[in-house]
Short mmCIF file of C-alpha atoms in Angstrom, two decimals:
data_model
loop_
_atom_site.label_atom_id
_atom_site.label_comp_id
_atom_site.label_asym_id
_atom_site.label_seq_id
_atom_site.Cartn_x
_atom_site.Cartn_y
_atom_site.Cartn_z
CA MET A 13 60.45 25.76 182.52
CA ASP A 14 56.63 25.04 182.38
CA ILE A 15 54.57 23.27 185.12
CA ALA A 16 54.38 20.00 183.20
CA ALA A 17 58.13 19.84 182.83
CA LEU A 18 58.66 20.69 186.60
CA ILE A 19 56.29 17.89 187.62
CA VAL A 20 58.38 15.21 185.92
CA ASP A 21 61.75 16.82 186.76
CA PRO A 22 63.49 15.02 189.80
CA ALA A 23 65.78 18.05 190.43
CA ALA A 24 62.65 20.18 190.77
CA TRP A 25 61.15 17.78 193.37
CA ALA A 26 64.43 17.68 195.29
CA ALA A 27 64.55 21.46 195.24
CA LEU A 28 60.96 21.75 196.42
CA VAL A 29 61.50 19.34 199.30
CA THR A 30 64.74 21.03 200.43
CA LEU A 31 63.06 24.43 200.15
CA ILE A 32 60.03 23.22 202.15
CA VAL A 33 62.33 21.98 204.95
CA MET A 34 64.28 25.13 205.09
CA GLU A 35 61.13 27.29 205.13
CA VAL A 36 59.60 25.22 207.90
CA VAL A 37 62.76 25.62 210.01
CA LEU A 38 62.74 29.40 209.37
CA GLY A 39 59.01 29.49 210.19
CA ILE A 40 59.65 28.16 213.69
CA ASP A 41 60.88 31.64 214.81
CA ASN A 42 57.76 33.17 213.54
CA LEU A 43 55.58 30.47 215.20
CA ILE A 44 57.16 30.83 218.50
CA PHE A 45 56.50 34.60 218.55
CA ILE A 46 52.93 34.15 217.44
CA SER A 47 52.33 31.48 220.12
CA ILE A 48 53.76 33.60 223.06
CA LEU A 49 51.83 36.71 221.90
CA THR A 50 48.44 35.10 221.37
CA ASN A 51 48.67 33.15 224.68
CA LYS A 52 48.34 36.55 226.44
CA LEU A 53 44.93 37.19 224.79
CA PRO A 54 41.67 35.99 226.34
CA GLU A 55 40.99 32.31 225.79
CA HIS A 56 38.23 32.81 223.10
CA GLN A 57 40.53 35.06 221.04
CA GLN A 58 43.77 33.06 220.98
CA GLN A 59 43.06 30.63 218.16
CA LYS A 60 41.46 33.41 215.92
CA ALA A 61 44.53 35.55 216.40
CA ARG A 62 47.04 32.64 215.48
CA ARG A 63 45.01 31.94 212.45
CA ILE A 64 44.90 35.63 211.43
CA GLY A 65 48.61 36.01 212.08
CA ILE A 66 49.52 32.94 210.11
CA GLY A 67 47.11 33.87 207.29
CA LEU A 68 48.79 37.33 207.08
CA ALA A 69 52.14 35.53 206.87
CA LEU A 70 50.85 33.64 203.84
CA VAL A 71 49.40 36.75 202.26
CA MET A 72 52.69 38.65 202.80
CA ARG A 73 54.86 35.90 201.31
CA ILE A 74 52.68 35.68 198.17
CA LEU A 75 52.65 39.28 197.71
CA LEU A 76 56.43 39.39 198.05
CA LEU A 77 56.75 36.54 195.52
CA SER A 78 54.61 38.42 193.07
CA MET A 79 57.09 41.21 193.46
CA ILE A 80 60.12 39.10 193.25
CA PHE A 81 62.35 41.39 191.25
CA VAL A 82 61.64 44.24 193.79
CA ILE A 83 62.54 41.77 196.59
CA VAL A 84 65.85 40.83 194.91
CA SER A 85 66.63 44.60 194.57
CA LEU A 86 66.40 44.91 198.43
CA THR A 87 69.89 43.43 198.71
CA THR A 88 71.41 46.43 196.81
CA PRO A 89 73.09 48.89 199.23
CA VAL A 90 71.27 52.16 199.66
CA PHE A 91 73.98 53.95 201.69
CA ASP A 92 77.35 53.23 203.15
CA LEU A 93 79.01 54.49 206.24
CA GLY A 94 82.40 53.47 205.05
CA ILE A 95 83.11 51.30 208.13
CA GLN A 96 84.17 47.68 207.98
CA GLY A 97 85.87 45.10 210.01
CA ALA A 98 89.12 43.10 209.45
CA VAL A 99 89.03 40.87 206.43
CA GLY A 100 88.56 37.13 207.42
CA PRO A 101 89.98 33.92 206.03
CA THR A 102 87.31 33.98 203.36
CA GLY A 103 88.26 37.44 202.01
CA GLU A 104 85.07 39.02 203.43
CA PRO A 105 85.05 41.61 206.15
CA SER A 106 83.96 40.53 209.56
CA PHE A 107 81.23 43.29 209.43
CA GLU A 108 80.29 46.18 207.17
CA THR A 109 78.12 49.23 207.07
CA ALA A 110 76.91 49.19 203.54
CA PHE A 111 73.15 48.90 204.31
CA SER A 112 70.54 47.58 201.90
CA TRP A 113 66.79 47.77 202.54
CA ARG A 114 66.93 44.12 203.57
CA ASP A 115 69.64 44.95 206.13
CA LEU A 116 67.46 47.81 207.56
CA ILE A 117 64.43 45.59 207.78
CA LEU A 118 66.43 42.87 209.60
CA ILE A 119 67.95 45.43 212.03
CA ALA A 120 64.59 46.94 212.83
CA GLY A 121 62.99 43.54 213.19
CA GLY A 122 65.81 42.42 215.47
CA LEU A 123 65.50 45.43 217.69
CA PHE A 124 61.78 44.91 217.93
CA LEU A 125 62.37 41.25 218.95
CA LEU A 126 64.90 42.30 221.53
CA TRP A 127 62.53 44.86 223.00
CA LYS A 128 59.54 42.52 222.95
CA ALA A 129 61.32 39.55 224.41
CA THR A 130 63.00 41.63 227.11
CA LYS A 131 59.66 43.13 228.07
CA GLU A 132 57.99 39.60 228.24
CA ILE A 133 60.94 38.28 230.34
CA HIS A 134 60.55 41.21 232.72
CA HIS A 135 56.81 40.64 232.90
CA THR A 136 57.34 36.84 233.56
CA ILE A 137 59.97 37.42 236.35
CA ASP A 138 58.23 40.35 237.99
CA PRO A 139 54.55 40.45 237.01
CA VAL A 140 52.79 43.54 238.17
CA PRO A 141 48.93 43.49 238.38
CA THR A 142 47.25 46.35 236.52
CA ASP A 143 43.99 47.88 237.40
CA HIS A 144 41.73 48.23 234.37
CA ALA A 145 38.80 49.68 236.47
CA VAL A 146 38.36 52.61 233.94
CA LEU A 147 38.02 50.24 230.97
CA ASP A 148 35.54 47.55 230.76
CA LYS A 149 36.66 43.91 229.78
CA LYS A 150 35.43 44.17 226.30
CA GLN A 151 37.55 47.40 225.66
CA VAL A 152 40.57 45.87 227.19
CA ALA A 153 40.24 42.65 225.13
CA THR A 154 39.78 44.65 221.96
CA MET A 155 42.81 46.77 222.55
CA ASN A 156 44.96 43.65 223.36
CA PHE A 157 43.71 41.77 220.26
CA GLY A 158 44.52 44.69 217.91
CA SER A 159 47.93 45.19 219.57
CA ALA A 160 48.74 41.46 219.11
CA ILE A 161 47.81 41.42 215.52
CA PHE A 162 49.75 44.67 214.80
CA GLN A 163 52.83 43.11 216.40
CA ILE A 164 52.35 39.86 214.51
CA ILE A 165 52.17 41.91 211.27
CA LEU A 166 55.45 43.67 212.07
CA LEU A 167 57.33 40.41 212.62
CA ASP A 168 55.55 38.62 209.73
CA MET A 169 56.91 41.36 207.39
CA VAL A 170 60.59 40.67 208.71
CA PHE A 171 60.34 36.84 208.65
CA SER A 172 58.58 36.98 205.15
CA VAL A 173 61.37 39.01 203.64
CA ASP A 174 64.05 36.65 205.03
CA SER A 175 62.08 33.70 203.91
CA ILE A 176 61.50 34.85 200.41
CA LEU A 177 65.13 35.78 199.99
CA THR A 178 66.10 32.31 201.22
CA ALA A 179 63.85 30.87 198.48
CA VAL A 180 65.28 33.08 195.80
CA GLY A 181 68.74 31.83 196.84
CA MET A 182 67.90 28.13 196.46
CA THR A 183 65.84 28.02 193.20
CA ASP A 184 64.95 30.16 190.16
CA GLU A 185 61.55 28.58 189.65
CA ILE A 186 58.70 30.87 190.93
CA ALA A 187 56.31 27.78 190.86
CA ILE A 188 58.48 25.96 193.23
CA MET A 189 58.67 28.92 195.59
CA PHE A 190 54.91 29.44 195.59
CA VAL A 191 54.34 25.72 196.39
CA ALA A 192 56.96 25.71 199.12
CA VAL A 193 55.64 28.90 200.79
CA ILE A 194 51.99 27.51 200.72
CA VAL A 195 52.95 24.16 202.14
CA THR A 196 55.05 25.78 204.90
CA VAL A 197 52.26 28.00 205.94
CA ILE A 198 49.92 25.15 206.09
CA VAL A 199 52.36 23.22 208.35
CA MET A 200 52.63 26.35 210.53
CA LEU A 201 48.72 26.52 210.70
CA ILE A 202 48.52 22.86 211.74
CA ALA A 203 51.39 23.26 214.35
CA ALA A 204 50.22 26.54 215.82
CA ASP A 205 47.62 25.37 218.31
CA PRO A 206 49.59 22.36 219.62
CA LEU A 207 52.68 24.50 220.01
CA ALA A 208 50.74 27.32 221.84
CA ASN A 209 48.90 24.85 224.11
CA PHE A 210 52.29 23.12 224.96
CA ILE A 211 53.80 26.52 225.91
CA LYS A 212 50.74 27.37 227.98
CA ARG A 213 51.00 24.01 229.85
CA ASN A 214 54.65 24.26 230.52
CA PRO A 215 55.39 27.75 231.89
CA THR A 216 59.18 27.10 231.90
CA VAL A 217 59.08 26.73 228.16
CA VAL A 218 58.00 30.32 227.79
CA MET A 219 61.27 31.50 229.19
CA LEU A 220 63.17 29.22 226.96
CA ALA A 221 61.04 30.45 223.94
CA LEU A 222 61.78 34.09 225.01
CA GLY A 223 65.53 33.24 225.16
CA PHE A 224 65.18 31.94 221.59
CA LEU A 225 63.70 35.16 220.52
CA LEU A 226 66.39 37.18 222.12
CA MET A 227 68.97 35.11 220.25
CA ILE A 228 67.09 35.45 216.93
CA GLY A 229 66.86 39.15 217.44
CA ALA A 230 70.51 39.47 218.04
CA VAL A 231 71.28 37.31 214.99
CA LEU A 232 68.94 39.41 212.83
CA ILE A 233 70.81 42.53 213.85
CA ALA A 234 74.14 40.93 213.29
CA ASP A 235 72.97 39.84 209.76
CA GLY A 236 71.92 43.50 209.01
CA PHE A 237 75.59 44.49 209.84
CA GLY A 238 77.09 41.92 207.54
CA VAL A 239 77.91 39.38 210.35
CA HIS A 240 76.45 36.17 209.00
CA VAL A 241 76.00 33.55 211.54
CA PRO A 242 75.41 30.11 210.02
CA LYS A 243 71.74 29.19 210.54
CA GLY A 244 72.89 25.64 211.35
CA TYR A 245 74.57 26.84 214.54
CA ILE A 246 71.42 28.79 215.61
CA TYR A 247 69.11 25.85 215.20
CA ALA A 248 71.50 23.44 216.65
CA ALA A 249 71.66 25.53 219.81
CA MET A 250 67.90 25.85 219.82
CA ALA A 251 67.49 22.12 219.48
CA PHE A 252 70.14 21.33 222.16
CA SER A 253 68.37 23.76 224.61
CA ALA A 254 64.97 22.32 223.78
CA MET A 255 66.31 18.88 224.54
CA VAL A 256 67.67 19.86 227.89
CA GLU A 257 64.21 21.41 228.83
CA VAL A 258 62.50 18.20 227.79
CA LEU A 259 64.75 16.33 230.15
CA ASN A 260 64.02 18.79 232.95
CA MET A 261 60.33 18.43 232.31
CA ALA A 262 60.57 14.70 232.46
CA SER A 263 62.59 14.88 235.72
CA ARG A 264 59.90 17.17 237.21
CA ARG A 265 57.08 14.90 236.25
CA ARG A 266 58.91 11.84 237.68
CA ALA A 267 59.47 13.73 240.90
CA ALA A 268 55.82 14.77 241.17
CA LYS A 269 54.65 11.16 240.54
CA ARG A 270 57.11 9.85 243.13
CA GLU A 271 55.90 12.51 245.69
CA GLY A 272 52.28 11.51 244.96
CA GLY A 273 53.07 7.85 245.38
CA ASP A 274 54.73 8.50 248.69
CA ALA A 275 51.90 10.57 249.92
CA ALA A 276 49.37 7.83 249.07
#
């Protein structure tokens, strides 16, 4: 279908809106990781790192879309260990070990997320000051900035593959996929700074976000082994946890105001 026909086709617009919503929801995972990672950089580098990270996410998604047939082939099994779980009510095994490149990418990304989130949780609970007397501040900042960008690239790759395969499953029109991806990344770019600042102002949110990353990492690994957890369950759990944290924050602020009023 050509562009002019797509513009006047209500079904194409419905597919575009649905895909944008799906891509934005999927992009939340990526954005949380970028926000937590860049908040550890020096103040003057944080916004730059976020923009580079999100820009790289756009570049990766467009490159993957330009190689759409290669991406679709990533779901073809490359080897099989011959192990699978009991057949469920839908006729599918509860898990399987016929791994495709997509599965291997998801498993590697999930393991990386588990490692990174666990490391950050340990650092948050038991921060140990380090002595950088040997390196000057400029060297340390440069090393940290490069490390942050490298880790963002790794996760961008995982989330980009998942994002594009989701798009392929929802529409056959490349033009719709391109528009949805570009709009999604623009939304991420707009939301990145407010989200990062919100996390920075509310330290307890950091632990919640790290918990989200742990859950997402576990889900990616499960998906790689053929255990498909419905995304709706994951995001419903995240939304419920976020709502509880918002109520806790409101309670703490009210308590602080009450104490301030009593002191006055």
